[in-house]
Short mmCIF file of C-alpha atoms in Angstrom, two decimals:
data_model
loop_
_atom_site.label_atom_id
_atom_site.label_comp_id
_atom_site.label_asym_id
_atom_site.label_seq_id
_atom_site.Cartn_x
_atom_site.Cartn_y
_atom_site.Cartn_z
CA MET A 16 66.79 5.91 85.25
CA ILE A 17 66.36 2.27 86.32
CA ALA A 18 69.57 0.21 86.54
CA PHE A 19 69.68 -3.57 86.30
CA ARG A 20 72.51 -5.77 87.52
CA ALA A 21 73.48 -8.88 85.57
CA GLY A 22 73.37 -12.00 87.74
CA GLY A 23 74.66 -14.42 85.13
CA VAL A 24 75.67 -14.38 81.46
CA PHE A 25 75.36 -17.60 79.44
CA HIS A 26 76.61 -18.22 75.90
CA VAL A 27 74.48 -21.07 74.51
CA ARG A 28 75.84 -23.18 71.64
CA ASP A 29 74.99 -26.36 69.75
CA ALA A 30 77.38 -29.01 71.10
CA PHE A 31 77.48 -30.85 67.77
CA THR A 32 78.13 -27.95 65.40
CA GLY A 33 79.66 -25.44 67.81
CA LEU A 34 77.35 -22.71 66.48
CA PRO A 35 75.35 -20.34 68.71
CA LEU A 36 71.70 -21.24 69.32
CA ALA A 37 68.90 -18.73 68.80
CA PRO A 38 67.95 -17.62 72.34
CA SER A 39 64.27 -17.47 71.37
CA LYS A 40 64.25 -21.27 70.98
CA VAL A 41 65.56 -21.95 74.49
CA LEU A 42 63.20 -22.35 77.48
CA CYS A 43 64.70 -21.73 80.92
CA SER A 44 63.92 -22.37 84.56
CA LEU A 45 65.85 -20.96 87.50
CA ASP A 46 65.93 -22.91 90.76
CA GLY A 47 62.97 -24.98 89.54
CA ARG A 48 60.77 -22.07 88.43
CA PRO A 49 60.25 -20.83 84.84
CA CYS A 50 62.18 -17.68 83.97
CA ARG A 51 62.77 -15.51 80.94
CA PRO A 52 66.36 -14.25 80.63
CA VAL A 53 67.20 -11.27 78.46
CA ALA A 54 68.12 -12.61 75.01
CA LYS A 55 71.00 -11.12 73.04
CA ARG A 56 72.47 -11.85 69.64
CA GLU A 57 74.84 -14.78 69.02
CA GLY A 58 73.28 -17.05 71.63
CA TYR A 59 73.59 -14.96 74.80
CA LEU A 60 71.12 -15.23 77.70
CA ILE A 61 71.38 -12.82 80.64
CA LEU A 62 69.76 -13.22 84.06
CA LEU A 63 69.19 -9.96 85.93
CA ASP A 64 69.12 -8.98 89.62
CA LEU A 65 69.66 -12.39 91.20
CA PRO A 66 70.06 -12.86 94.95
CA ALA A 67 73.68 -13.57 95.84
CA GLY A 68 74.50 -17.23 96.30
CA PRO A 69 74.18 -20.57 94.46
CA HIS A 70 71.59 -21.06 91.71
CA THR A 71 70.65 -23.73 89.17
CA LEU A 72 69.64 -22.86 85.61
CA THR A 73 67.96 -25.50 83.43
CA LEU A 74 67.81 -25.01 79.65
CA ARG A 75 65.46 -26.88 77.31
CA CYS A 76 65.28 -26.78 73.53
CA ARG A 77 63.49 -29.02 71.06
CA GLY A 78 65.85 -31.61 69.58
CA TYR A 79 68.35 -31.30 72.46
CA ARG A 80 68.86 -32.88 75.85
CA ASP A 81 68.08 -30.73 78.88
CA GLU A 82 71.17 -29.04 80.29
CA THR A 83 71.61 -27.99 83.93
CA VAL A 84 74.11 -25.33 85.01
CA ASP A 85 75.06 -24.66 88.63
CA PHE A 86 76.51 -21.20 89.26
CA ILE A 87 77.03 -18.64 92.00
CA ALA A 88 75.71 -15.09 91.67
CA GLY A 89 77.71 -12.34 93.30
CA GLU A 90 79.07 -8.85 92.77
CA THR A 91 80.52 -9.94 89.43
CA ALA A 92 78.22 -11.86 87.08
CA PRO A 93 79.64 -15.25 86.05
CA GLU A 94 80.07 -15.69 82.30
CA LEU A 95 79.54 -19.34 81.33
CA ASP A 96 79.62 -21.28 78.07
CA VAL A 97 76.72 -23.76 77.82
CA THR A 98 76.50 -26.44 75.14
CA LEU A 99 73.22 -28.23 74.42
CA LYS A 100 73.78 -31.84 73.34
CA PRO A 101 71.70 -33.48 70.56
CA GLY A 102 68.63 -35.38 71.74
CA VAL A 103 65.53 -36.98 70.25
CA GLY A 104 64.60 -35.26 67.00
CA TYR A 105 67.96 -33.57 66.41
CA PRO A 106 68.35 -32.83 62.65
CA PHE A 107 71.63 -34.59 61.88
CA ARG A 108 72.98 -33.78 58.42
CA GLN A 109 75.71 -36.39 58.68
CA LYS A 110 76.17 -39.62 60.60
CA PRO A 111 77.84 -38.76 63.92
CA VAL A 112 80.75 -40.48 65.62
CA ARG A 113 79.42 -41.77 68.96
CA LEU A 114 81.31 -42.37 72.19
CA GLU A 115 79.76 -44.33 75.06
CA LEU A 116 81.85 -43.63 78.16
CA ILE A 117 81.54 -45.65 81.37
CA LEU A 118 83.14 -44.54 84.64
CA LYS A 119 83.56 -46.95 87.55
CA ARG A 120 84.95 -46.72 91.07
CA ASP A 121 85.87 -49.88 92.98
CA GLY A 122 84.15 -51.91 90.26
CA VAL A 123 80.83 -50.07 90.74
CA PRO A 124 79.29 -47.59 88.24
CA ALA A 125 80.12 -44.03 89.31
CA GLU A 126 76.90 -42.00 89.17
CA GLY A 127 76.73 -38.23 88.88
CA ILE A 128 80.42 -37.67 88.15
CA PRO A 129 81.09 -34.37 86.33
CA PHE A 130 83.82 -34.53 83.70
CA TRP A 131 84.99 -32.88 80.49
CA LEU A 132 85.60 -34.28 77.03
CA ALA A 133 88.17 -32.53 74.85
CA ALA A 134 88.49 -33.37 71.16
CA VAL A 135 91.59 -33.12 68.99
CA SER A 136 89.72 -31.63 66.03
CA GLY A 137 89.11 -28.33 64.32
CA PRO A 138 91.71 -25.55 64.08
CA GLU A 139 94.84 -26.37 66.09
CA ILE A 140 95.65 -23.84 68.83
CA LYS A 141 99.05 -23.90 70.55
CA LEU A 142 100.95 -21.77 73.04
CA ALA A 143 103.38 -19.63 71.06
CA GLN A 144 105.35 -18.12 73.95
CA ALA A 145 108.36 -19.80 75.54
CA ARG A 146 106.57 -20.18 78.86
CA ALA A 147 103.19 -19.15 80.26
CA GLU A 148 103.44 -18.67 84.00
CA ALA A 149 100.78 -19.42 86.61
CA GLY A 150 98.70 -16.30 87.21
CA GLU A 151 98.82 -15.04 83.61
CA TRP A 152 95.57 -13.86 82.03
CA GLN A 153 96.88 -13.17 78.53
CA LEU A 154 98.54 -15.72 76.25
CA ARG A 155 100.33 -15.60 72.92
CA LEU A 156 98.74 -18.28 70.77
CA PHE A 157 99.29 -19.74 67.32
CA CYS A 158 96.37 -20.75 65.12
CA LYS A 159 96.12 -20.69 61.34
CA TYR A 160 92.42 -19.81 61.44
CA PRO A 161 91.76 -17.73 64.59
CA ASP A 162 88.49 -16.38 63.18
CA THR A 163 86.98 -19.88 63.37
CA VAL A 164 87.67 -20.27 67.10
CA PRO A 165 84.48 -19.70 69.17
CA THR A 166 84.78 -17.40 72.17
CA PRO A 167 84.04 -17.30 74.99
CA ALA A 168 84.49 -21.05 75.30
CA PRO A 169 86.22 -23.64 77.51
CA PHE A 170 89.41 -25.41 76.42
CA LEU A 171 91.60 -28.09 77.89
CA LEU A 172 95.20 -26.89 78.02
CA GLU A 173 96.82 -30.28 77.48
CA ASP A 174 100.03 -30.67 79.49
CA GLY A 175 100.17 -34.16 81.00
CA ALA A 176 99.76 -34.10 84.78
CA ASP A 177 99.64 -30.28 84.61
CA SER A 178 96.67 -30.16 82.23
CA GLU A 179 94.01 -27.66 83.23
CA LEU A 180 90.70 -26.30 82.05
CA VAL A 181 90.70 -22.67 80.85
CA THR A 182 88.08 -20.38 79.36
CA LEU A 183 89.22 -18.36 76.37
CA ARG A 184 87.29 -15.11 76.60
CA SER A 185 88.63 -13.57 73.39
CA PHE A 186 91.14 -14.40 70.65
CA GLU A 187 92.38 -11.74 68.22
CA GLY A 188 95.53 -12.02 66.13
CA GLU A 189 97.97 -13.91 68.34
CA THR A 190 96.51 -12.76 71.65
CA GLY A 191 94.18 -14.89 73.74
CA VAL A 192 92.59 -13.46 76.89
CA LEU A 193 91.41 -15.84 79.62
CA ALA A 194 88.39 -15.49 81.90
CA ALA A 195 90.57 -16.49 84.89
CA PRO A 196 94.34 -16.70 85.42
CA LEU A 197 96.32 -19.87 84.74
CA ALA A 198 96.64 -22.17 87.74
CA LYS A 199 99.86 -23.76 86.45
CA ALA A 200 102.83 -22.94 84.24
CA HIS A 201 103.02 -24.34 80.69
CA GLY A 202 105.68 -24.44 77.97
CA ARG A 203 105.63 -23.57 74.28
CA GLY A 204 103.65 -25.82 71.95
CA LYS A 205 101.05 -27.06 74.46
CA ARG A 206 97.67 -27.48 72.80
CA LEU A 207 94.34 -25.88 73.69
CA LEU A 208 91.58 -28.36 72.86
CA PRO A 209 87.87 -27.44 72.75
CA ALA A 210 86.10 -29.04 75.71
CA GLN A 211 82.52 -29.80 76.77
CA SER A 212 81.08 -30.77 80.14
CA TYR A 213 79.19 -34.01 80.89
CA ARG A 214 77.88 -35.92 83.91
CA THR A 215 77.46 -39.69 84.29
CA ASP A 216 74.00 -41.24 84.62
CA PRO A 217 72.93 -43.82 87.29
CA ALA A 218 74.69 -46.55 85.28
CA GLY A 219 77.94 -44.58 85.31
CA GLY A 220 77.61 -43.82 81.61
CA ALA A 221 77.51 -40.81 79.34
CA ALA A 222 77.13 -40.51 75.57
CA ALA A 223 78.86 -37.95 73.38
CA LEU A 224 78.61 -37.23 69.67
CA PHE A 225 81.31 -35.89 67.36
CA ARG A 226 81.17 -34.78 63.72
CA ASN A 227 84.35 -36.60 62.65
CA PRO A 228 86.71 -39.34 63.88
CA CYS A 229 89.16 -37.82 66.33
CA GLU A 230 91.13 -38.36 69.52
CA ALA A 231 89.10 -37.62 72.67
CA LEU A 232 90.54 -36.86 76.11
CA VAL A 233 88.61 -37.34 79.37
CA PHE A 234 89.38 -34.77 82.08
CA HIS A 235 88.24 -34.34 85.69
CA GLN A 236 88.96 -31.00 87.35
CA GLU A 237 90.22 -32.61 90.56
CA LEU A 238 91.61 -35.92 89.30
CA GLY A 239 93.19 -34.58 86.09
CA LEU A 240 93.40 -36.58 82.86
CA LEU A 241 91.45 -39.82 83.22
CA GLY A 242 92.18 -41.32 79.78
CA ARG A 243 91.98 -40.90 76.03
CA ALA A 244 90.71 -42.82 73.02
CA GLU A 245 90.90 -42.75 69.23
CA LEU A 246 87.32 -42.50 67.97
CA ASN A 247 86.43 -44.18 64.69
CA GLU A 248 83.32 -43.87 62.55
CA GLY A 249 80.22 -45.37 64.17
CA GLU A 250 80.08 -46.62 67.76
CA ASN A 251 82.98 -46.34 70.24
CA THR A 252 83.12 -47.50 73.87
CA LEU A 253 85.56 -46.45 76.58
CA GLU A 254 85.55 -47.72 80.19
CA LEU A 255 87.65 -45.96 82.83
CA THR A 256 88.23 -46.52 86.53
CA LEU A 257 88.37 -43.52 88.85
CA ARG A 258 91.29 -43.36 91.25
#
């Protein structure tokens, strides 16, 4: 019997609709060379028998922008949520809400800055327990429509200066299981907002599309919450200065 070891598991979704993408439509390259991951239902791609250490996976799909994912292969395969953003030829069925974000540092465009955008939209998810302590993996959550919450997926646990990014691995009934333990403690009623990763271009900019007007929060994993904006129909612009 031949055994294979998973080197990385990737859940690929459409960033605009939130729905899984058919793996057969996605072309991949690993560390600059074409590769063919094992495709599973509901948008899963699995890389097998990778050398331990850092790797870069690039995903391409017609109608979407290329997406690059840096990850580290080891004894335990990383499980990552990957969202492909609409690009040239994307079949919009409704006019999107557009945000043009510009990040600057010392008055100069900040190139290549990774950040997350979290949107206050969709089913509201809140902490239902009196207090969630740092180190906890399992949370009691309240959501009227838990079946509509995609998992696994990243969320911003909004809590002011203590906000942090978490990955919700599963959500059944009132129980949410995280992919990694909480780094900080949080009180009842704090919101979990769906989040997506971005990176600024050479001009310090990044564009994001949303289905409906909403409030958007900008988060950096080291700097914390950078800002927020109410997005209206059509074009929206937000300029922020990095500390």
